Amino acid sequence: FIGNPYLQDTELTNYDLRYEFFFAPQQHFTAGLFYKDLDKPVESIVIEQGATIQQSYLNAPAARLYGAEAEIRKTFIDPLSGLWWIGGKDIFFQANYTWSDSEVRVRSGDVVFPISGAGSPAPASNFIGDGTRLQGQSEHVANLQIGWEDFEADSQGTFIATYVSERSSARGRPGEPDYTQEPGVMLDFVYRKKFERWGRPFSFSFKAQNILDEDYFEYQRFGGGEVIINQYDLGRAYSVGLSTSF
């Protein structure tokens, strides 16, 4: 990976339309539409420097991004009263989903400034195809949270699932397809509890990340097959925390 000193700041024009309905305390439903016009978006590209393959960055000429999103949060007050340890706890449910699409615009005469050019302009069409999806943009993104809150015990536990559909992780070398990444589904768990000891307030936390043990997987599609670019085990992560205030 190598930087590019010829990058410029991206300028964005945003249009948003949103509906929000709060039907109870800490409970809501929202829906929205968005449109973003990007001037000189930064994209990751793959280049060759002699016999070395490097991943760097450049400003694409322009792009647009648009889509729709929705979110809901609902709390069920002690729905399982008297049922084992879950009795007396409020169960909450929160979910959001975003659909989006994008298009990079490359017109005749547009130029870019790759690091390989040492500041000299190069035709943008050599690196980016007109009408292709914006690098890093997924068509589908969804989050789901299910958990409980116990106000008497001052504790909360939450399972968090996130789904991200495939996306371009880098522009391929000229004439080659983009690098594609499939993030898949990530499942985490977070538990927090507050209590007092020795006249002081304490906060305990436990986190488990990537419970499903998803791998990192990046590839290129050639014809009907795939070439694996990068694949490795992300692993599971666990952490425990204890804090107090003075």
XYZ file of C-alpha atoms in Angstrom:
246
model
C 0.000 0.000 0.000
C 1.315 3.426 -0.939
C -0.170 6.907 -0.544
C -0.723 9.549 -3.205
C 0.335 13.166 -2.505
C -1.703 14.377 -5.504
C -5.079 13.584 -3.921
C -7.651 16.355 -3.535
C -10.497 16.693 -1.049
C -13.822 15.266 -2.172
C -16.729 17.701 -2.314
C -20.197 16.308 -1.628
C -23.673 17.682 -2.217
C -26.264 15.819 -0.128
C -30.049 15.650 -0.445
C -32.027 13.798 2.220
C -35.732 13.209 2.774
C -36.666 11.592 6.082
C -39.798 10.549 7.957
C -39.595 9.906 11.717
C -42.331 8.526 13.982
C -41.717 8.199 17.735
C -44.606 6.045 18.916
C -43.344 5.500 22.493
C -40.375 6.507 24.689
C -37.145 5.205 23.081
C -39.199 3.534 20.343
C -39.366 4.792 16.790
C -39.723 4.112 13.103
C -37.819 6.092 10.474
C -37.578 5.930 6.702
C -35.574 8.013 4.303
C -34.291 8.623 0.814
C -30.880 10.076 0.016
C -28.935 11.299 -2.978
C -25.273 12.337 -2.945
C -23.310 13.986 -5.719
C -19.555 13.516 -5.304
C -16.885 15.576 -6.999
C -13.481 13.845 -7.067
C -14.291 10.827 -4.848
C -11.207 9.001 -3.566
C -10.893 5.416 -4.749
C -8.425 2.614 -4.125
C -6.636 1.283 -7.218
C -4.117 -1.427 -8.027
C -1.044 -0.345 -10.022
C 2.203 -1.876 -11.227
C 5.587 -0.352 -10.466
C 8.037 -2.503 -12.376
C 7.626 -6.024 -11.042
C 5.827 -4.782 -7.904
C 2.053 -4.686 -7.531
C 0.898 -1.875 -5.257
C -2.414 -0.604 -3.982
C -2.768 3.176 -3.985
C -5.439 5.884 -4.321
C -6.645 8.501 -6.792
C -9.522 10.909 -7.330
C -12.161 9.609 -9.709
C -13.715 12.445 -11.752
C -17.233 12.303 -10.268
C -19.872 9.943 -8.921
C -23.379 9.807 -7.577
C -24.805 7.680 -4.767
C -28.488 7.203 -3.979
C -30.691 4.884 -2.006
C -33.271 4.309 0.716
C -33.094 3.312 4.358
C -35.448 2.297 7.150
C -35.057 1.689 10.881
C -37.308 0.490 13.684
C -36.837 0.109 17.435
C -39.447 -1.620 19.587
C -39.377 -2.466 23.297
C -41.475 -5.199 24.899
C -42.079 -4.541 28.605
C -41.328 -7.684 30.629
C -42.858 -10.071 28.035
C -41.543 -13.202 29.781
C -42.434 -12.397 33.386
C -41.522 -15.202 35.779
C -39.646 -17.204 33.123
C -36.254 -18.217 34.579
C -33.598 -15.544 34.545
C -35.182 -13.571 31.695
C -38.256 -12.700 33.771
C -38.466 -9.057 34.848
C -36.430 -7.831 31.899
C -37.525 -5.680 28.986
C -36.739 -7.111 25.558
C -35.828 -4.676 22.797
C -35.541 -5.132 19.060
C -33.833 -2.740 16.649
C -33.222 -3.208 12.951
C -32.165 -1.038 10.053
C -31.682 -1.691 6.372
C -30.098 0.406 3.636
C -30.314 -0.185 -0.071
C -28.041 1.933 -2.226
C -26.640 2.146 -5.719
C -23.944 4.307 -7.247
C -22.382 5.278 -10.531
C -18.950 6.691 -11.299
C -18.933 9.169 -14.184
C -15.947 9.244 -16.532
C -16.288 11.511 -19.559
C -14.044 11.964 -22.553
C -11.131 14.180 -21.585
C -11.347 13.461 -17.830
C -7.954 12.893 -16.230
C -6.640 11.503 -12.955
C -3.326 11.899 -11.143
C -2.045 8.462 -10.086
C 1.095 8.109 -7.989
C 2.700 6.215 -10.887
C 2.483 9.388 -13.006
C 4.510 11.470 -10.528
C 2.035 14.336 -10.830
C 1.364 14.030 -14.562
C -2.266 13.570 -15.682
C -3.460 10.296 -17.184
C -6.756 9.451 -18.921
C -9.313 8.516 -16.254
C -10.733 5.781 -18.495
C -7.420 3.891 -18.139
C -8.229 3.276 -14.466
C -12.007 3.583 -14.014
C -14.901 2.468 -16.204
C -17.763 4.882 -16.797
C -20.958 3.740 -15.061
C -19.263 1.326 -12.662
C -20.248 1.124 -9.006
C -18.461 3.414 -6.571
C -15.555 1.604 -4.948
C -16.421 0.423 -1.436
C -20.204 0.720 -1.889
C -22.409 -2.267 -1.013
C -25.919 -2.613 -2.386
C -27.300 -4.060 0.850
C -26.407 -3.207 4.459
C -28.513 -4.528 7.359
C -28.143 -4.431 11.135
C -30.154 -6.327 13.735
C -29.975 -5.876 17.504
C -31.841 -8.042 19.991
C -31.263 -7.668 23.691
C -32.601 -7.143 27.162
C -32.569 -4.396 29.765
C -32.966 -4.961 33.486
C -33.479 -1.623 35.222
C -33.524 -3.129 38.706
C -30.213 -4.937 38.189
C -28.906 -2.039 36.016
C -27.705 -4.429 33.296
C -28.053 -4.793 29.553
C -27.142 -7.505 27.056
C -27.262 -7.169 23.268
C -26.664 -9.445 20.293
C -25.643 -7.402 17.226
C -25.729 -8.901 13.729
C -24.461 -6.964 10.696
C -24.760 -8.004 7.059
C -22.883 -6.233 4.253
C -23.179 -7.456 0.657
C -20.235 -7.679 -1.712
C -18.365 -4.522 -2.637
C -15.378 -3.435 -4.666
C -12.352 -3.185 -2.397
C -10.018 -1.802 -5.105
C -9.973 -1.050 -8.822
C -8.150 -3.767 -10.724
C -5.172 -3.096 -12.944
C -6.053 -1.669 -16.381
C -8.021 -4.298 -18.279
C -8.724 -6.388 -15.167
C -11.898 -6.617 -13.044
C -12.087 -4.956 -9.637
C -11.028 -6.644 -6.419
C -14.228 -7.760 -4.670
C -14.780 -8.305 -0.967
C -17.598 -10.237 0.710
C -17.865 -9.104 4.358
C -20.734 -11.528 5.072
C -22.446 -11.612 8.472
C -20.750 -10.435 11.658
C -22.293 -11.380 15.010
C -21.211 -9.690 18.252
C -22.431 -9.758 21.858
C -22.126 -6.938 24.393
C -22.999 -7.104 28.113
C -22.888 -4.201 30.561
C -23.715 -4.003 34.243
C -23.417 -1.231 36.820
C -23.102 -1.866 40.542
C -21.745 -0.365 43.756
C -19.009 -1.736 45.995
C -17.235 -0.122 48.915
C -19.305 2.996 48.418
C -18.103 3.455 44.838
C -19.877 3.023 41.465
C -18.459 0.348 39.140
C -19.213 -0.609 35.552
C -18.505 -4.098 34.216
C -18.489 -4.935 30.493
C -17.976 -8.031 28.383
C -17.672 -8.101 24.579
C -17.494 -11.021 22.151
C -16.790 -10.117 18.529
C -17.113 -12.187 15.332
C -18.854 -15.038 17.107
C -19.514 -16.786 13.774
C -15.774 -16.695 12.997
C -16.122 -15.028 9.589
C -13.009 -14.869 7.390
C -11.721 -11.989 5.297
C -12.197 -12.924 1.637
C -11.139 -10.806 -1.357
C -11.100 -12.025 -4.969
C -11.274 -11.177 -8.672
C -13.784 -12.688 -11.088
C -12.386 -13.831 -14.450
C -14.947 -15.308 -16.800
C -16.706 -17.992 -14.842
C -14.021 -18.399 -12.200
C -12.441 -16.578 -9.280
C -8.889 -15.729 -8.293
C -8.344 -15.333 -4.544
C -6.436 -12.125 -3.813
C -6.469 -12.115 -0.038
C -7.951 -14.500 2.498
C -7.271 -14.889 6.194
C -8.924 -15.801 9.471
C -10.204 -12.714 11.307
C -10.595 -14.738 14.487
C -12.870 -14.175 17.443
C -12.132 -11.472 20.000
C -13.173 -11.291 23.650
C -12.684 -8.449 26.089
C -13.604 -7.748 29.710
C -13.653 -4.318 31.308
C -14.105 -2.925 34.799
C -14.162 0.784 35.535
C -14.989 3.199 38.313
C -15.048 6.953 38.774
C -13.476 9.150 41.447
